[in-house]
Short mmCIF file of C-alpha atoms and ligand atoms in Angstrom, two decimals:
data_model
loop_
_atom_site.label_atom_id
_atom_site.label_comp_id
_atom_site.label_asym_id
_atom_site.label_seq_id
_atom_site.Cartn_x
_atom_site.Cartn_y
_atom_site.Cartn_z
CA MET F 13 12.75 -3.31 4.02
CA SER F 14 13.55 -4.51 7.52
CA ASN F 15 11.67 -2.92 10.33
CA TYR F 16 14.60 -0.91 11.63
CA CYS F 17 17.63 0.83 10.18
CA ILE F 18 21.06 1.45 11.70
CA SER F 19 22.61 4.78 10.87
CA GLN F 20 26.26 5.60 11.52
CA LYS F 21 29.14 7.85 10.51
CA PRO F 22 30.09 7.32 6.86
CA ASN F 23 33.80 6.62 6.10
CA LYS F 24 34.03 9.62 3.80
CA GLY F 25 32.11 12.67 2.61
CA LEU F 26 28.82 12.33 0.71
CA ARG F 27 29.14 13.31 -2.95
CA GLY F 28 27.14 13.25 -6.16
CA ALA F 29 24.12 14.57 -8.02
CA ILE F 30 20.72 13.05 -7.25
CA THR F 31 17.10 13.48 -8.29
CA ILE F 32 14.63 13.18 -5.45
CA PRO F 33 10.96 12.16 -5.65
CA SER F 34 8.49 14.70 -6.84
CA ASP F 35 6.60 17.13 -4.63
CA LYS F 36 4.00 15.42 -2.50
CA SER F 37 1.75 18.47 -2.05
CA ILE F 38 1.68 19.14 -5.79
CA SER F 39 1.24 15.45 -6.66
CA HIS F 40 -1.90 15.20 -4.49
CA ARG F 41 -3.24 18.37 -6.04
CA SER F 42 -2.42 17.28 -9.60
CA LEU F 43 -4.74 14.29 -9.19
CA ILE F 44 -7.52 16.08 -7.33
CA PHE F 45 -7.56 19.03 -9.72
CA ALA F 46 -7.15 16.95 -12.90
CA ALA F 47 -10.04 14.78 -11.72
CA GLN F 48 -12.26 17.87 -11.92
CA THR F 49 -11.38 18.87 -15.48
CA GLY F 50 -13.69 16.32 -17.07
CA GLY F 51 -10.89 15.67 -19.58
CA ARG F 52 -7.52 14.02 -20.22
CA VAL F 53 -4.48 15.19 -18.24
CA LYS F 54 -0.94 13.87 -18.45
CA ILE F 55 0.86 14.13 -15.10
CA SER F 56 4.66 13.92 -15.34
CA ASN F 57 6.99 13.14 -12.44
CA PHE F 58 4.26 12.03 -10.03
CA SER F 59 5.23 11.10 -6.44
CA PHE F 60 4.76 7.40 -5.74
CA GLY F 61 4.99 7.51 -1.96
CA ALA F 62 2.15 5.80 -0.10
CA ASP F 63 0.42 9.13 0.62
CA CYS F 64 -0.04 10.08 -3.02
CA ARG F 65 -0.96 6.53 -3.94
CA ALA F 66 -3.81 6.81 -1.43
CA THR F 67 -5.14 9.86 -3.27
CA LEU F 68 -4.70 8.02 -6.58
CA GLU F 69 -6.81 5.06 -5.41
CA ILE F 70 -9.53 7.41 -4.15
CA ILE F 71 -9.70 9.29 -7.44
CA LYS F 72 -10.04 5.95 -9.24
CA ASN F 73 -12.82 4.96 -6.84
CA LEU F 74 -14.69 8.09 -7.91
CA GLY F 75 -14.65 7.04 -11.57
CA CYS F 76 -11.36 8.44 -12.94
CA GLU F 77 -9.38 6.20 -15.28
CA VAL F 78 -5.63 6.19 -14.69
CA ASN F 79 -3.03 4.66 -17.03
CA PHE F 80 0.72 4.66 -16.46
CA ILE F 81 3.01 5.48 -19.35
CA ASP F 82 6.09 4.79 -17.21
CA GLU F 83 6.79 4.64 -13.50
CA ARG F 84 6.54 8.42 -13.02
CA THR F 85 4.08 9.46 -15.73
CA LEU F 86 0.37 8.84 -15.86
CA ILE F 87 -2.62 9.79 -17.94
CA LEU F 88 -5.76 10.63 -16.02
CA ASN F 89 -9.10 10.56 -17.84
CA ALA F 90 -11.67 12.34 -15.71
CA PRO F 91 -15.40 11.66 -16.04
CA LYS F 92 -17.85 14.54 -16.56
CA ASN F 93 -19.28 13.73 -13.11
CA PHE F 94 -17.86 11.55 -10.34
CA SER F 95 -19.64 8.32 -9.49
CA ALA F 96 -20.54 7.38 -5.91
CA PRO F 97 -17.68 5.28 -4.45
CA LYS F 98 -18.41 1.63 -3.76
CA ASN F 99 -16.14 1.47 -0.69
CA THR F 100 -14.85 3.74 2.05
CA LEU F 101 -12.09 6.03 0.77
CA ASP F 102 -8.82 5.20 2.51
CA CYS F 103 -6.45 8.14 3.01
CA GLY F 104 -3.90 5.99 4.87
CA ASN F 105 -1.43 8.27 6.69
CA SER F 106 -2.18 11.31 4.56
CA GLY F 107 -3.71 14.41 6.14
CA THR F 108 -3.49 16.23 2.80
CA SER F 109 -5.68 13.58 1.11
CA MET F 110 -8.32 13.72 3.84
CA ARG F 111 -8.48 17.48 4.24
CA LEU F 112 -8.42 18.38 0.54
CA LEU F 113 -10.81 15.64 -0.52
CA SER F 114 -13.32 16.56 2.20
CA GLY F 115 -13.71 19.92 0.41
CA MET F 116 -14.17 18.33 -2.99
CA LEU F 117 -16.59 15.63 -1.78
CA SER F 118 -18.84 17.98 0.22
CA SER F 119 -20.40 19.38 -2.96
CA GLN F 120 -20.97 16.08 -4.83
CA ASP F 121 -24.38 14.43 -5.16
CA PHE F 122 -23.51 11.28 -3.20
CA THR F 123 -22.34 10.19 0.24
CA SER F 124 -18.75 9.12 0.81
CA THR F 125 -16.66 8.16 3.83
CA LEU F 126 -13.01 9.10 4.30
CA VAL F 127 -11.00 6.87 6.65
CA GLY F 128 -7.35 6.90 7.75
CA ASP F 129 -4.71 4.89 9.64
CA ALA F 130 -4.05 5.08 13.39
CA SER F 131 -2.01 8.29 13.12
CA LEU F 132 -4.45 10.09 10.80
CA SER F 133 -7.46 9.02 12.87
CA LYS F 134 -6.04 11.00 15.79
CA ARG F 135 -5.45 14.20 13.84
CA PRO F 136 -7.79 17.21 14.14
CA MET F 137 -10.41 17.58 11.40
CA LYS F 138 -12.42 20.37 13.07
CA ARG F 139 -10.29 22.84 11.10
CA VAL F 140 -11.96 21.64 7.86
CA ILE F 141 -15.34 20.49 9.23
CA GLU F 142 -16.03 23.94 10.69
CA PRO F 143 -15.67 26.04 7.50
CA LEU F 144 -17.31 23.34 5.35
CA SER F 145 -20.28 23.25 7.73
CA LEU F 146 -20.58 27.03 7.37
CA MET F 147 -20.92 26.36 3.62
CA GLY F 148 -23.76 23.94 4.42
CA ALA F 149 -21.78 20.69 4.20
CA LYS F 150 -23.17 17.66 6.02
CA ILE F 151 -20.29 15.86 7.72
CA LYS F 152 -20.46 13.28 10.50
CA SER F 153 -17.21 12.59 12.37
CA ASP F 154 -15.93 10.88 15.47
CA ASN F 155 -15.74 13.99 17.65
CA PHE F 156 -14.05 15.94 14.83
CA ARG F 157 -11.75 13.08 13.95
CA ALA F 158 -11.82 10.51 11.10
CA PRO F 159 -13.78 8.66 9.82
CA LEU F 160 -15.61 11.49 8.06
CA GLU F 161 -18.96 10.61 6.53
CA ILE F 162 -19.78 13.27 3.96
CA GLU F 163 -23.29 13.58 2.57
CA GLY F 164 -22.73 15.65 -0.56
CA THR F 165 -25.00 18.66 -1.02
CA LYS F 166 -25.23 22.00 -2.83
CA LEU F 167 -23.04 24.42 -0.88
CA LYS F 168 -23.21 28.18 -0.38
CA PRO F 169 -20.16 30.47 -0.60
CA ILE F 170 -18.46 31.77 2.56
CA GLN F 171 -16.13 34.56 3.58
CA TYR F 172 -13.80 32.81 6.00
CA LYS F 173 -10.85 34.05 8.04
CA SER F 174 -8.82 30.94 8.85
CA PRO F 175 -7.67 30.85 12.49
CA ILE F 176 -4.48 29.02 11.37
CA ALA F 177 -2.15 29.42 8.40
CA SER F 178 -2.82 26.01 6.89
CA ALA F 179 -2.63 25.19 3.19
CA GLN F 180 -4.78 22.12 3.79
CA VAL F 181 -7.59 24.20 5.29
CA LYS F 182 -7.30 26.87 2.60
CA SER F 183 -7.24 24.28 -0.20
CA CYS F 184 -10.20 22.39 1.27
CA ILE F 185 -12.32 25.56 1.21
CA LEU F 186 -11.18 26.46 -2.32
CA LEU F 187 -11.99 22.95 -3.57
CA ALA F 188 -15.49 23.32 -2.13
CA GLY F 189 -15.72 26.87 -3.53
CA VAL F 190 -14.76 25.95 -7.10
CA ASN F 191 -17.95 23.90 -7.30
CA THR F 192 -20.20 26.44 -5.56
CA GLN F 193 -22.13 29.36 -7.13
CA GLY F 194 -20.94 32.75 -5.85
CA LYS F 195 -17.64 34.02 -4.47
CA THR F 196 -15.89 32.07 -1.72
CA THR F 197 -13.05 33.91 0.03
CA VAL F 198 -10.54 32.59 2.53
CA TRP F 199 -8.07 34.78 4.44
CA GLU F 200 -5.03 33.79 6.46
CA ASP F 201 -2.66 35.97 8.53
CA THR F 202 0.48 34.36 7.17
CA LEU F 203 0.64 32.95 3.66
CA SER F 204 0.73 29.14 3.72
CA ARG F 205 1.94 27.16 0.69
CA ASP F 206 0.08 28.39 -2.38
CA HIS F 207 0.25 25.34 -4.69
CA SER F 208 -3.56 25.18 -4.93
CA GLU F 209 -3.87 28.82 -5.96
CA ARG F 210 -1.13 28.32 -8.57
CA MET F 211 -2.70 25.17 -9.96
CA PHE F 212 -6.18 26.74 -10.08
CA LYS F 213 -4.68 29.65 -12.05
CA TYR F 214 -2.82 27.26 -14.34
CA LEU F 215 -6.06 25.34 -15.03
CA GLU F 216 -7.85 28.66 -15.67
CA ALA F 217 -10.22 28.79 -12.69
CA GLN F 218 -11.77 32.14 -11.75
CA ILE F 219 -9.52 32.93 -8.83
CA GLN F 220 -7.95 36.07 -7.34
CA THR F 221 -5.22 36.27 -4.72
CA GLY F 222 -3.88 39.27 -2.83
CA LYS F 223 -3.49 41.01 0.51
CA ASP F 224 -5.90 43.38 2.26
CA GLU F 225 -6.59 44.59 5.82
CA ASN F 226 -7.76 41.05 6.82
CA GLY F 227 -4.60 39.33 5.61
CA PHE F 228 -3.74 37.22 2.57
CA PHE F 229 -6.89 36.35 0.64
CA THR F 230 -7.95 33.98 -2.11
CA THR F 231 -11.34 34.32 -3.81
CA ILE F 232 -12.69 31.58 -6.03
CA GLU F 233 -15.88 31.25 -8.08
CA LYS F 234 -17.56 28.22 -9.61
CA SER F 235 -15.31 27.30 -12.54
CA GLN F 236 -14.81 24.55 -15.06
CA LEU F 237 -11.13 23.60 -14.85
CA VAL F 238 -9.39 23.24 -18.22
CA PRO F 239 -7.54 19.94 -18.79
CA LYS F 240 -3.80 20.71 -19.23
CA ASN F 241 -0.73 18.58 -18.71
CA ILE F 242 0.95 18.99 -15.33
CA GLU F 243 4.67 18.56 -14.67
CA ILE F 244 5.84 18.27 -11.07
CA ALA F 245 9.27 19.22 -9.66
CA GLY F 246 11.14 17.47 -6.84
CA ASP F 247 9.97 17.91 -3.26
CA ILE F 248 12.03 20.40 -1.24
CA SER F 249 10.76 18.67 1.91
CA SER F 250 12.43 15.43 0.75
CA ALA F 251 15.49 17.27 -0.59
CA ALA F 252 15.89 18.83 2.88
CA PHE F 253 17.23 15.56 4.35
CA PHE F 254 20.01 15.43 1.76
CA MET F 255 20.65 19.18 2.02
CA VAL F 256 21.25 18.87 5.75
CA MET F 257 23.40 15.71 5.32
CA ALA F 258 25.68 17.61 2.93
CA ALA F 259 25.92 20.53 5.37
CA ILE F 260 26.90 18.46 8.42
CA VAL F 261 28.93 15.47 7.14
CA PRO F 262 32.57 16.61 6.62
CA ASP F 263 33.88 16.74 3.04
CA SER F 264 30.42 16.46 1.43
CA GLU F 265 29.02 18.15 -1.67
CA ILE F 266 25.65 17.15 -3.10
CA ILE F 267 23.59 18.55 -5.99
CA ILE F 268 19.87 17.86 -5.78
CA LYS F 269 18.34 18.34 -9.18
CA ASN F 270 15.04 19.88 -10.20
CA VAL F 271 13.70 20.84 -6.76
CA GLY F 272 10.52 22.90 -6.33
CA LEU F 273 11.43 26.42 -5.17
CA ASN F 274 8.00 27.90 -4.56
CA PRO F 275 8.73 30.86 -2.20
CA THR F 276 6.06 29.63 0.25
CA ARG F 277 8.16 26.45 0.70
CA THR F 278 11.74 27.74 0.82
CA GLY F 279 11.95 28.83 4.47
CA ILE F 280 14.73 26.27 4.95
CA LEU F 281 16.94 28.25 2.54
CA ASP F 282 16.40 31.39 4.65
CA VAL F 283 17.46 29.35 7.70
CA PHE F 284 20.54 28.16 5.78
CA ASP F 285 21.39 31.84 5.15
CA LYS F 286 21.01 32.67 8.86
CA MET F 287 22.98 29.63 10.06
CA GLY F 288 25.80 29.91 7.53
CA VAL F 289 25.18 26.79 5.40
CA ASN F 290 27.07 26.85 2.07
CA TYR F 291 24.60 26.42 -0.80
CA GLU F 292 23.89 27.63 -4.32
CA ILE F 293 20.82 27.51 -6.59
CA LEU F 294 21.55 26.54 -10.20
CA ASP F 295 19.51 26.17 -13.38
CA LYS F 296 16.31 28.00 -12.33
CA LYS F 297 13.11 27.30 -14.35
CA THR F 298 9.31 27.56 -14.12
CA ILE F 299 7.16 24.47 -14.77
CA SER F 300 3.35 24.33 -14.58
CA ASN F 301 3.36 27.72 -12.78
CA GLU F 302 5.90 26.62 -10.10
CA LYS F 303 9.56 27.68 -9.75
CA THR F 304 12.29 25.00 -9.70
CA GLY F 305 16.08 24.74 -9.66
CA ASP F 306 19.05 22.57 -8.66
CA ILE F 307 20.30 22.98 -5.09
CA LYS F 308 24.00 22.45 -4.41
CA VAL F 309 24.99 22.15 -0.74
CA SER F 310 28.48 21.60 0.64
CA TYR F 311 29.91 20.86 4.07
CA SER F 312 29.54 23.91 6.27
CA PRO F 313 31.93 23.83 9.23
CA ASP F 314 30.87 27.17 10.73
CA ILE F 315 27.12 26.78 11.20
CA LYS F 316 25.61 28.70 14.10
CA GLY F 317 22.25 28.60 15.86
CA CYS F 318 19.47 31.12 15.13
CA GLU F 319 15.87 31.97 16.03
CA ILE F 320 13.10 30.55 13.81
CA SER F 321 9.70 32.10 14.54
CA GLY F 322 6.76 34.10 13.16
CA ASP F 323 5.88 34.29 9.46
CA ILE F 324 8.59 31.87 8.33
CA ILE F 325 7.01 28.91 10.19
CA PRO F 326 4.46 27.86 7.51
CA ARG F 327 7.28 28.11 4.93
CA LEU F 328 9.28 25.37 6.68
CA ILE F 329 6.78 23.57 8.89
CA ASP F 330 7.61 20.12 7.48
CA GLU F 331 11.36 20.78 7.61
CA LEU F 332 11.53 21.55 11.34
CA PRO F 333 12.52 17.98 12.36
CA ILE F 334 15.51 17.98 9.98
CA ILE F 335 16.35 21.60 10.84
CA ALA F 336 16.50 20.38 14.46
CA ILE F 337 19.29 17.97 13.42
CA LEU F 338 21.15 20.82 11.71
CA ALA F 339 20.76 22.91 14.87
CA SER F 340 22.12 20.02 16.97
CA CYS F 341 25.43 20.32 15.08
CA ALA F 342 25.63 24.14 15.14
CA SER F 343 27.38 26.36 17.64
CA GLY F 344 25.02 28.10 20.07
CA GLU F 345 21.26 27.95 20.58
CA THR F 346 18.50 27.52 18.02
CA ILE F 347 15.12 28.71 19.24
CA VAL F 348 11.99 27.50 17.41
CA LYS F 349 8.77 29.36 18.37
CA ASP F 350 5.21 29.83 17.04
CA ALA F 351 5.14 26.25 15.73
CA ALA F 352 2.47 24.70 18.00
CA ASP F 353 0.80 23.06 14.96
CA LEU F 354 3.82 20.74 14.81
CA ARG F 355 2.00 18.82 17.54
CA ASN F 356 -0.77 17.97 15.02
CA LYS F 357 1.36 16.40 12.29
CA GLU F 358 1.86 12.67 11.61
CA SER F 359 3.06 12.58 15.24
CA ASP F 360 3.27 15.22 17.96
CA ARG F 361 6.54 16.36 16.43
CA ILE F 362 7.55 18.57 19.36
CA SER F 363 7.25 15.89 22.00
CA ALA F 364 8.36 12.92 19.85
CA LEU F 365 11.39 14.80 18.51
CA SER F 366 12.43 15.95 21.98
CA GLN F 367 12.29 12.35 23.27
CA GLY F 368 14.31 11.04 20.32
CA LEU F 369 16.93 13.78 20.36
CA ILE F 370 17.52 13.44 24.10
CA LYS F 371 18.32 9.74 23.52
CA ILE F 372 20.71 10.71 20.71
CA GLY F 373 22.53 13.05 23.11
CA VAL F 374 21.16 16.41 22.04
CA GLN F 375 20.42 19.02 24.67
CA ILE F 376 16.86 20.15 23.89
CA ASP F 377 14.17 21.96 25.89
CA GLU F 378 10.61 21.20 24.80
CA LYS F 379 8.29 24.25 24.73
CA PRO F 380 4.50 24.38 24.10
CA ASP F 381 5.04 25.94 20.65
CA GLY F 382 8.52 24.74 19.72
CA PHE F 383 11.88 23.89 21.27
CA ILE F 384 15.33 25.21 22.08
CA ILE F 385 18.35 23.22 20.95
CA TYR F 386 21.79 23.80 22.44
CA GLY F 387 24.13 22.83 19.59
CA ASN F 388 27.20 20.65 20.06
CA LYS F 389 29.95 20.79 17.48
CA LYS F 390 31.86 17.85 18.95
CA GLY F 391 29.53 15.18 17.57
CA LEU F 392 26.53 13.57 19.21
CA LYS F 393 26.63 10.51 21.45
CA GLY F 394 24.27 8.15 19.58
CA ASN F 395 24.40 4.57 20.89
CA CYS F 396 20.61 4.38 21.24
CA GLU F 397 17.32 3.22 19.74
CA VAL F 398 14.78 5.83 18.67
CA GLU F 399 11.09 5.49 17.79
CA THR F 400 9.47 6.98 14.69
CA HIS F 401 5.93 7.36 16.13
CA LEU F 402 4.38 6.41 12.71
CA ASP F 403 6.12 9.48 11.28
CA HIS F 404 8.21 9.38 8.08
CA ARG F 405 9.94 12.71 8.68
CA LEU F 406 11.13 11.70 12.16
CA ALA F 407 12.50 8.43 10.72
CA MET F 408 14.59 10.24 8.10
CA SER F 409 15.70 13.00 10.50
CA TYR F 410 17.04 10.42 12.97
CA PHE F 411 18.84 8.63 10.15
CA VAL F 412 20.59 11.91 9.28
CA ALA F 413 21.45 12.48 12.97
CA GLY F 414 23.10 9.03 13.04
CA LEU F 415 25.57 10.20 10.36
CA VAL F 416 27.17 12.64 12.82
CA CYS F 417 26.96 10.52 15.98
CA ASN F 418 30.04 8.99 17.59
CA ASN F 419 28.15 5.66 17.91
CA PRO F 420 25.38 4.15 15.74
CA VAL F 421 21.70 5.02 16.06
CA LYS F 422 19.04 2.35 15.58
CA VAL F 423 15.87 3.83 14.06
CA ASN F 424 12.92 1.54 14.76
CA ASP F 425 9.97 1.22 12.34
CA PHE F 426 11.99 2.81 9.57
CA VAL F 427 9.40 1.55 7.03
CA TRP F 428 7.41 4.72 7.70
CA ILE F 429 9.71 6.51 5.23
CA ASN F 430 7.62 4.84 2.50
CA THR F 431 4.90 7.37 3.22
CA SER F 432 6.79 9.99 1.22
CA PHE F 433 10.23 8.73 0.22
CA PRO F 434 10.62 5.02 -0.64
CA GLU F 435 13.79 5.88 -2.62
CA PHE F 436 15.57 7.38 0.43
CA LEU F 437 18.07 4.56 1.13
CA PRO F 438 19.01 3.81 -2.51
CA LEU F 439 19.71 7.53 -3.03
CA PHE F 440 21.80 7.61 0.15
CA GLU F 441 23.80 4.66 -1.20
CA GLU F 442 24.37 6.58 -4.43
CA ILE F 443 26.06 9.50 -2.65
CA SER F 444 27.99 7.42 -0.12
CA ARG F 445 29.66 5.05 -2.62
C1 S3P X 15 0.38 20.43 3.21
C2 S3P X 15 0.26 21.45 4.11
C3 S3P X 15 0.91 21.45 5.41
C4 S3P X 15 2.02 20.40 5.48
C5 S3P X 15 1.62 19.09 4.90
C6 S3P X 15 1.22 19.25 3.45
C7 S3P X 15 -0.34 20.54 1.92
O1 S3P X 15 -0.04 21.13 6.40
O2 S3P X 15 2.45 20.23 6.81
O3 S3P X 15 2.69 18.16 4.97
O4 S3P X 15 -0.03 19.81 0.98
O5 S3P X 15 -1.25 21.40 1.83
P1 S3P X 15 -0.96 22.28 7.07
O6 S3P X 15 -1.78 22.86 6.00
O7 S3P X 15 -1.79 21.54 8.08
O8 S3P X 15 0.00 23.23 7.69
#
């Protein structure tokens, strides 16, 4: 793939039915959890973006044997105990790999070092180092940033109220807790994505979830996970780019098949309801304890701005860049608040997005915890070059913006889309033929 991509108005509406890559969050977890079953697990519809491949290589480095049946299906044979890795464990661009694996590695009987690329090495790790240290973990870091050198040790359980609603923090603690005698409990004020809790239940861990006066809680005890086959649905965070394309490009109608519809991930559908996007959910199912369905979205000429704040934020945190593009084409203002953690993603998504959208011709006010977008239904100016800041979701959001600009948009460093969605351009070609 060349280093940049030019995006421009298509000649006609986007149409067709597509299958998008499988859920990244669940793919990471499928490997990390299966690796702890001590048995054989078949994983179907695995995500082959660079992020999940990083987790795959790490799991292999710890002694798991992985064989591919076809390009989306693998068999993982987990050892009874992990072996000490021979090299540093490279998480690449993936915060999920680093934060979840730090929990799992803290309770092993060897030392391991997690490293990451330039973007990941700038991201905050205090959020996992702090609770793990309370459990007795021995972690050396570069001022709470990667590399993380983890000297495995026997941990003690904790009762921890997380200061942020983060599924990575929650999952990290649960992965340490599942290998620790006693009851480990983590609370959060707002429920973040619950794929770990669902997968632990599916693999028969001793786990309870609920809500009490301290917030949403999950309690886990030392458990032997049971090897069971795991099937993964499509990623709603990847689907979101195509959902928004269909909503804003005139005369479009797209069906995205087999998309994960876990309620902790579907905040974007609530925003569609508020903004007046035309969509339908078809063929609902449950696979490996997760809800799925087909999402049909059609061109929505009457979209209007709305406020997005409070409890919904963790349910759409990764979709905010593409929701910003939707808001740019709506009538009226869209106000995004309570999303300060967007600054800690693959890039500072509030500042980077504001810079990019201003170039594209969007009127946007950057705020400490979000932004305000003043929508423009007459089409955006375009005629600019935008930077992806090592961030796959910004790259794809700008591409979608280019489809409704009056002049082309050049997206530099477009290769970053490979982090989560290497199939993005071929799928776009399929619906624009
Ligand atoms: C993820 C959780 C979210 C999300 C990230 C994936 C996960 O991060 O932004 O892309 O798989 O647990 P936080 O937990 O930091 O909010």
